[in-house]
Short mmCIF file of C-alpha atoms in Angstrom, two decimals:
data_model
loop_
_atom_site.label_atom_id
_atom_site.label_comp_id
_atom_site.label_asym_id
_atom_site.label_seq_id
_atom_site.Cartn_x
_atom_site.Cartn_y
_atom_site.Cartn_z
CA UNK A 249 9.22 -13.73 -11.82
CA UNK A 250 12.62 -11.70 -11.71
CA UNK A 251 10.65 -8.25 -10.39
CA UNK A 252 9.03 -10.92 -7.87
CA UNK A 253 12.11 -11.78 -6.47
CA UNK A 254 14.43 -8.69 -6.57
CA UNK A 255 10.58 -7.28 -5.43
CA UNK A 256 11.08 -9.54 -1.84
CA UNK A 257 14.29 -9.85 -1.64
CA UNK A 258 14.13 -5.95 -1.00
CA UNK A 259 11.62 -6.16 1.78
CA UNK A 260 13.63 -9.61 3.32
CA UNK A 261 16.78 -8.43 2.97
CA UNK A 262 17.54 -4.85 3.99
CA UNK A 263 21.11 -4.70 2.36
CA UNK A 264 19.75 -5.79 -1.22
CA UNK A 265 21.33 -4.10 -4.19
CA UNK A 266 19.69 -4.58 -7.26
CA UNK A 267 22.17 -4.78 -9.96
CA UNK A 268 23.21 -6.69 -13.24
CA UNK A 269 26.60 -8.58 -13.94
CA UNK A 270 27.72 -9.44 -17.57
CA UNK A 271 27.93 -13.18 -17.64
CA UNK A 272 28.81 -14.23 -20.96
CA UNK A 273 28.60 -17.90 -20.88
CA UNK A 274 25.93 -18.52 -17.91
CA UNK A 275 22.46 -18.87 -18.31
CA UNK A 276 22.00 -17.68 -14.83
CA UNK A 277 20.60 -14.03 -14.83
CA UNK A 278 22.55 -11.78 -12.19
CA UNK A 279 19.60 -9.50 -10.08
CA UNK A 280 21.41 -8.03 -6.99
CA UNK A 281 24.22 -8.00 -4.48
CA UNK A 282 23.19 -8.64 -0.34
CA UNK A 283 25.49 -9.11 2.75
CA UNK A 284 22.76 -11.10 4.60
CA UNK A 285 19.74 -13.46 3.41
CA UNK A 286 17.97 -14.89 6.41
CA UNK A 287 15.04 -16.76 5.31
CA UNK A 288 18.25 -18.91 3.65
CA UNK A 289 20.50 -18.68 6.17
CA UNK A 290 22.88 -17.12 4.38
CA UNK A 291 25.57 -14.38 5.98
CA UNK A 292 28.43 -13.04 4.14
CA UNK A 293 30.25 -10.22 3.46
CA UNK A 294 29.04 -10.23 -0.43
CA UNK A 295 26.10 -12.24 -2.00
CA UNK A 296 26.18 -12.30 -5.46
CA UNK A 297 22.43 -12.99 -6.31
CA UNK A 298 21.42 -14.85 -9.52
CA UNK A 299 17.94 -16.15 -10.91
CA UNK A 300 17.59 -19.37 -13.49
CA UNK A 301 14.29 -18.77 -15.19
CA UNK A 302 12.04 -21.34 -15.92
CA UNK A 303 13.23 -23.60 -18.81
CA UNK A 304 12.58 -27.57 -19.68
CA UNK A 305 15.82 -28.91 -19.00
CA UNK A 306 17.41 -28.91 -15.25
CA UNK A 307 20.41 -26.98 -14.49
CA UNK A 308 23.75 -29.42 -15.21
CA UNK A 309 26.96 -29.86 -13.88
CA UNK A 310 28.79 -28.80 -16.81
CA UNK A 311 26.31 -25.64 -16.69
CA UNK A 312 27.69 -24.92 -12.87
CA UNK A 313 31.32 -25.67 -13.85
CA UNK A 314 31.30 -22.60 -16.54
CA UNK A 315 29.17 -20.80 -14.69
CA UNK A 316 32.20 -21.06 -11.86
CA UNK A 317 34.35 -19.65 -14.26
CA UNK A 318 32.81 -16.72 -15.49
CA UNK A 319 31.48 -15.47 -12.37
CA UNK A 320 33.25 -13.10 -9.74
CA UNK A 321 35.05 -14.47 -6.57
CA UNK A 322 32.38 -15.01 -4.09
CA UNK A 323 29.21 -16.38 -2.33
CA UNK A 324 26.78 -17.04 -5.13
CA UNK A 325 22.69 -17.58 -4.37
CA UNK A 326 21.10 -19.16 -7.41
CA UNK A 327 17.65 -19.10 -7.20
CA UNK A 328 16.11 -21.50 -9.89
CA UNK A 329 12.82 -22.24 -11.42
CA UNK A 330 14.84 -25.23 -12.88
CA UNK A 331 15.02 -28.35 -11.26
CA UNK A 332 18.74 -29.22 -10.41
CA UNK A 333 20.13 -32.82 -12.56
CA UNK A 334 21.95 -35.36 -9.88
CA UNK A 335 25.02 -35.12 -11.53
CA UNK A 336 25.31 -31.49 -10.06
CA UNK A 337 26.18 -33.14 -6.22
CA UNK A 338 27.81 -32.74 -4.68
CA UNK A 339 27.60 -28.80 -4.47
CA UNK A 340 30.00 -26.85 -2.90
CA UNK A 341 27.85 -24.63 -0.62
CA UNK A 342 30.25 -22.39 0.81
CA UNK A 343 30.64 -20.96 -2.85
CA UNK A 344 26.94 -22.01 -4.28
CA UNK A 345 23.60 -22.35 -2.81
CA UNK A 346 20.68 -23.09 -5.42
CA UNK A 347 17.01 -22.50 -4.24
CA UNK A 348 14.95 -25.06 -5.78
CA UNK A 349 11.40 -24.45 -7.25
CA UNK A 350 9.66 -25.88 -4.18
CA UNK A 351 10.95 -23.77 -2.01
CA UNK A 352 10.95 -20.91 -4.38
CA UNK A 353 7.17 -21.81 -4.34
CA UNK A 354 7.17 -21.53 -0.50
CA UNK A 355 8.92 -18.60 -0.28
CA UNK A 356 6.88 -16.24 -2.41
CA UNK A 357 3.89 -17.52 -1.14
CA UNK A 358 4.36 -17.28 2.43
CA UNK A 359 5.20 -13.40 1.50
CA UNK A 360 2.11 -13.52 -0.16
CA UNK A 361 0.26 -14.58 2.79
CA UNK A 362 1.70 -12.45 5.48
CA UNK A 363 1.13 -9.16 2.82
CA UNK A 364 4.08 -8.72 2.43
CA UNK A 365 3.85 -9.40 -1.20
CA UNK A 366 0.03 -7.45 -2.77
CA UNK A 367 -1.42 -8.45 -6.20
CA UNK A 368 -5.33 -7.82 -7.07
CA UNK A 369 -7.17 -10.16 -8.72
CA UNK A 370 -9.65 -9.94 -11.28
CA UNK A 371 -13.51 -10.50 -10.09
CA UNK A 372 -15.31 -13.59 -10.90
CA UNK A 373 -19.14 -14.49 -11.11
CA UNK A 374 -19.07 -17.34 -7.55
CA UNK A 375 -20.71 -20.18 -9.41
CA UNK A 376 -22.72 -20.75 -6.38
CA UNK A 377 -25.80 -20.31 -5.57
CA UNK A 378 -26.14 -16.61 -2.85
CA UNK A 379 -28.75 -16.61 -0.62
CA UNK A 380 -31.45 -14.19 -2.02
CA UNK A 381 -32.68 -12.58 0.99
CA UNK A 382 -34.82 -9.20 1.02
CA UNK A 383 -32.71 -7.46 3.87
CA UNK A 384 -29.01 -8.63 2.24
CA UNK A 385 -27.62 -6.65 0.03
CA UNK A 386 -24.57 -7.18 -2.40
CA UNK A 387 -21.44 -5.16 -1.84
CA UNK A 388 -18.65 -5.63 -4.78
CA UNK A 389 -15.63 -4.59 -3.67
CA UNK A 390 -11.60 -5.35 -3.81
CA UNK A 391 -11.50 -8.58 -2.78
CA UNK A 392 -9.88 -9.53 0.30
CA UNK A 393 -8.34 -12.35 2.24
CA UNK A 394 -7.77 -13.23 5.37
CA UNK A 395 -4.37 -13.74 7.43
CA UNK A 396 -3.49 -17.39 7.53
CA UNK A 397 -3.01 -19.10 10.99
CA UNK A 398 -0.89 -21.50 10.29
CA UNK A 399 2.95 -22.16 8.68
CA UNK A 400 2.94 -25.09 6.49
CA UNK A 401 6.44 -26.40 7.78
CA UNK A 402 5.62 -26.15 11.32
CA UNK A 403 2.71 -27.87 9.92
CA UNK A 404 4.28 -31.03 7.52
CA UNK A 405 6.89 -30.87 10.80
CA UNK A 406 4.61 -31.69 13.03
CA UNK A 407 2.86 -34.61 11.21
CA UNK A 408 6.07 -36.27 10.12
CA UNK A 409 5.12 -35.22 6.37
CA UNK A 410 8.09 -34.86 3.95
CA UNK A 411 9.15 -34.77 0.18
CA UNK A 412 5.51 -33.14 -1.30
CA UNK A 413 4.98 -30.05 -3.39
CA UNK A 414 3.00 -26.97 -2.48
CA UNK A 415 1.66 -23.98 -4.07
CA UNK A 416 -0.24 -21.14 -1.87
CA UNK A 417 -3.85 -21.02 -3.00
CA UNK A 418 -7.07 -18.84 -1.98
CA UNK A 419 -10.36 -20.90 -0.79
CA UNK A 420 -13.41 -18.98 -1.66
CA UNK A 421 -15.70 -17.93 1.70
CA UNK A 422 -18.13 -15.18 2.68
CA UNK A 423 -17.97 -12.39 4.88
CA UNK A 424 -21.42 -11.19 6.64
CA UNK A 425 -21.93 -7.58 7.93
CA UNK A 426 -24.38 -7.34 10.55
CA UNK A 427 -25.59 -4.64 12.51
CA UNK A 428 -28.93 -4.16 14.46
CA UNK A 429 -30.65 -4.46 18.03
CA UNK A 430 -30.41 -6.88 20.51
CA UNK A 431 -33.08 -6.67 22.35
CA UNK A 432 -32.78 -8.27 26.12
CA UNK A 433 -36.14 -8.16 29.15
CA UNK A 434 -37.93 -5.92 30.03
CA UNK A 435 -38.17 -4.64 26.53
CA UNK A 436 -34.52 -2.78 26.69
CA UNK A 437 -32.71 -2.92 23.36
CA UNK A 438 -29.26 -2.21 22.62
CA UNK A 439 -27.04 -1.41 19.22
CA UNK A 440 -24.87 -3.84 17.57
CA UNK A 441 -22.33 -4.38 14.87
CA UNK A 442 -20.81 -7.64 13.90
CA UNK A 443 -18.77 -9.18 11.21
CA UNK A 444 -18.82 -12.81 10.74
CA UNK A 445 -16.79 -15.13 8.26
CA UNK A 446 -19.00 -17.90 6.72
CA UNK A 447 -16.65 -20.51 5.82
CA UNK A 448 -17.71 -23.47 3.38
CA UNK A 449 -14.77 -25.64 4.10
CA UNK A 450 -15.65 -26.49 7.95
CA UNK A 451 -19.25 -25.19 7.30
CA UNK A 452 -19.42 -22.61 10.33
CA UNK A 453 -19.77 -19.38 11.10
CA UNK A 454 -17.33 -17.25 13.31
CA UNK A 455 -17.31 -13.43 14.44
CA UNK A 456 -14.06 -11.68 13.55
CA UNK A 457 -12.68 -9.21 15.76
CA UNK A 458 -11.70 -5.95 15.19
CA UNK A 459 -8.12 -7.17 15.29
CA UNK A 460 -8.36 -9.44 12.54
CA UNK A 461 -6.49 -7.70 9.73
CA UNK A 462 -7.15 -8.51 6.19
CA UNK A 463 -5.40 -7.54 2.57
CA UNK A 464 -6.26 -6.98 -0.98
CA UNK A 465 -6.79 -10.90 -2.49
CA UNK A 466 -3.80 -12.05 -4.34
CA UNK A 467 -3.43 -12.77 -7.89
CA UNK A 468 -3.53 -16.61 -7.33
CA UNK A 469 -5.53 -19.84 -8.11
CA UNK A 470 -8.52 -19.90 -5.93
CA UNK A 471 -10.83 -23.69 -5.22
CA UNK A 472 -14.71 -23.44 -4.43
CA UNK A 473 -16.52 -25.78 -2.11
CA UNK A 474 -18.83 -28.47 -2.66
CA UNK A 475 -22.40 -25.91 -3.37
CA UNK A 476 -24.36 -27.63 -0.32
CA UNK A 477 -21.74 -26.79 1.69
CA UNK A 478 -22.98 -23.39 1.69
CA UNK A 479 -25.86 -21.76 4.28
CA UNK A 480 -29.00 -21.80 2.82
CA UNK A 481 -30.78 -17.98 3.35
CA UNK A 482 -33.65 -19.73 6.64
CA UNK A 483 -30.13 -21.68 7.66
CA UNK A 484 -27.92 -18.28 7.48
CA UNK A 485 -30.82 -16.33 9.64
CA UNK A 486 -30.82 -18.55 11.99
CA UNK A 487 -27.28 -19.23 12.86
CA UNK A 488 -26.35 -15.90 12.46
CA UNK A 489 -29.12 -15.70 15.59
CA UNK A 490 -27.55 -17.56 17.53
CA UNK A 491 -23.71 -16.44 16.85
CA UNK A 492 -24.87 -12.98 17.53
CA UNK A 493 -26.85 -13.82 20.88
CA UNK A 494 -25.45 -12.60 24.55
CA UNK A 495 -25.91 -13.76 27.65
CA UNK A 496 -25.64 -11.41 30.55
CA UNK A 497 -25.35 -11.13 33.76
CA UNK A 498 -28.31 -9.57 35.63
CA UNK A 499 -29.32 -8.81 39.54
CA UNK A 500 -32.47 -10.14 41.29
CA UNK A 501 -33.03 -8.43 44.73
CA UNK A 502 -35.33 -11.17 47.23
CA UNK A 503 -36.06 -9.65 50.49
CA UNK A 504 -35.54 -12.18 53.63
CA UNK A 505 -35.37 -11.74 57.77
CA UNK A 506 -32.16 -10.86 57.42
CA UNK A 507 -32.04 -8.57 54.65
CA UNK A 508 -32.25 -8.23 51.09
CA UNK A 509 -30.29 -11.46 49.26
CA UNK A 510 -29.08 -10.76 46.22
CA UNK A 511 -28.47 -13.28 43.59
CA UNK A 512 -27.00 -13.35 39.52
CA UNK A 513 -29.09 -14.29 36.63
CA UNK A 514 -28.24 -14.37 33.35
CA UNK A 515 -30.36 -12.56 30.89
CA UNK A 516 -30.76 -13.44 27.36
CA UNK A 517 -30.25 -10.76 24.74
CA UNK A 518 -31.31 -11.87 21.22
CA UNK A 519 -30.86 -10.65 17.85
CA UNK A 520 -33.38 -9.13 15.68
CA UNK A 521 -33.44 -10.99 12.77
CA UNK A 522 -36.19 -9.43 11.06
CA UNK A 523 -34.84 -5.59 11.45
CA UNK A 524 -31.27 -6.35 11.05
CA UNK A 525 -29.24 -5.47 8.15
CA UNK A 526 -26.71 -8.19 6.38
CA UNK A 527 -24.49 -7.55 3.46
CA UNK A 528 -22.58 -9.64 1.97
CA UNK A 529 -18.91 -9.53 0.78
CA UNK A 530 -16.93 -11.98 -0.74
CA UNK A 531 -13.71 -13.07 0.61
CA UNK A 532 -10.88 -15.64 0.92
CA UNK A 533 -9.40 -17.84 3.10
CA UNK A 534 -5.53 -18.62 2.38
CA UNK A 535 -4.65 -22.10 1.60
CA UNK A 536 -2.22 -24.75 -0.20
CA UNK A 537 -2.72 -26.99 -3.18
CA UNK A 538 -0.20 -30.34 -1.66
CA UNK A 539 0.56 -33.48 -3.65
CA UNK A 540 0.12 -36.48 -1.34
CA UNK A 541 -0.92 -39.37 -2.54
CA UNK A 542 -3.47 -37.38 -4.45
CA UNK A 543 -4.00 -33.25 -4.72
CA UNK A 544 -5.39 -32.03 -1.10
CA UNK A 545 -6.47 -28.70 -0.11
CA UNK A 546 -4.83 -27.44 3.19
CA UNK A 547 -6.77 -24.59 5.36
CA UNK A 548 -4.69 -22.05 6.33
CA UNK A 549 -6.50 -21.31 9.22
CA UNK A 550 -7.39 -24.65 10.72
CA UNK A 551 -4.85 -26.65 9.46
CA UNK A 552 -7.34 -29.51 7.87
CA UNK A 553 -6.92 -30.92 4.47
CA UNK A 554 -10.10 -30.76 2.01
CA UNK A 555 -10.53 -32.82 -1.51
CA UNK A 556 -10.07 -30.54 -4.11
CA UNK A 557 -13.37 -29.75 -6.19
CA UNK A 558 -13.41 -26.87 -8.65
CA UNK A 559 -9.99 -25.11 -9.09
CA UNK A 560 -10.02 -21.94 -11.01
#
């Protein structure tokens, strides 16, 4: 967890100076010096930076109170995988800020999200059931996932949703390459190329642009949908069809007394299905594992919450 951090707090904060202090007494571990932290808020002329591993009891006020002591004069920033005990308010944030687990959590995964933060993850048999189709093929590769569309504060914000826990999460999907002809009247054809994200969740199918950037899959717990949720291979032929399919505009010339009228039709151009070639790659959509009232999956591209299934 320490690389992690001094790891993002080098591409947040431009000023970050790794470094250790002795601290004889203190459990907190000193990892760097900064003059400015935005994602906390935090501007000063010296930031001494400090992590609280992970440990079963929560950080004290007697443990702040030596820690006060033995420290150098100065803005401290604890950041804690330790929850903080009540008797520690109030705090005295113009000398101490601690960053609690939560919104450690938040933190490194929204880095995680944006790419900011890269980690592979190791390949896993999908437990469910791929469409065995003669003209699909099977390509294996790294792993990737797609950017998230959504930031879950804006997102609790918005809804009026406070005081849950989060933990960024990948929700398995496919990714279908297409290319082949569409073929429109008159027997004219034309060349194609298409890549379309199958996604279980809201059980659709959508073409991604070009612009649609995507990164190597984190190293992070990933949830499968229900199995029927997923395209069977006549169901997968046929919507992929119809996401593929054009319609055009097209001239018709009708002579009259006064001249030729001219008039806009629009001409079907169709897929085909037969000839084409699909493969098949697996991918993820980002996500978060919330506590409600019970464990939810949030989409972090639609912004809908899902029952959790299989976790992994």
């Amino acid at each position: 967890m320490e690389q992690i951090l001094r790891a993002l707090l080098s591409i947040r904060s431009p000023d970050f100076e790794p470094m250790e202090l002795p601290s004889s007494q203190s459990s907190f571990k000193s990892i760097g010096m900064a003059t400015s932290i935005h994602d906390f808020d935090i501007h000063s002329r010296r930031i001494f930076i400090w992590h609280a591993a992970a440990g079963i009891l929560p950080i004290t006020r007697s443990e702040l109170d030596r820690f006060e002591m033995d420290s150098p004069k100065g803005f401290h920033l604890i950041l804690s995988e330790r929850t903080t005990h009540p008797d520690c308010e109030p705090i005295d944030e113009s000398k101490i800020q601690i960053v609690s687990p939560n919104q450690i959590s938040l933190w490194i995964g929204g880095a995680v999200l944006s790419g900011e933060l890269v980690a592979s993850i190791a390949q896993e048999e999908s437990k469910h059931e791929e469409p065995n189709l003669a003209s699909i093929q099977s390509n294996e590769q790294e792993i990737q996932v797609l950017r998230s569309k959504i930031d879950i504060e804006s997102w609790s914000e918005s809804r009026g949703i406070e005081g849950f826990s989060s933990s960024p999460m990948l929700l398995e999907a496919l990714i279908w390459k297409v290319s082949g002809d569409l073929h429109g009247p008159s027997g004219s054809s034309e060349k194609g190329e298409w890549t379309i994200l199958e996604d279980p969740w809201s059980q659709r199918l959508s073409i991604i642009g070009n612009s649609e950037k995507m990164h190597i899959a984190p190293k992070l717990r990933s949830a499968s949908p229900p199995n029927e949720n997923w395209l069977s291979e006549d169901r997968l032929k046929i919507e992929i069809s119809k996401i593929v399919e054009e319609r055009r505009r097209g001239d018709s010339g009708e002579m009259s007394i006064s001249g030729s009228v001219r008039s806009m039709l629009l001409e079907k151009w169709v897929l085909d299905t037969p000839m084409a070639s699909i493969e098949q790659f697996r991918t993820f959509i980002p996500g978060w594992l919330i506590n409600l009232d019970s464990e939810k999956i949030l989409h972090g591209r639609n912004g809908r919450l899902y029952d959790l299934v299989s976790l992994k």
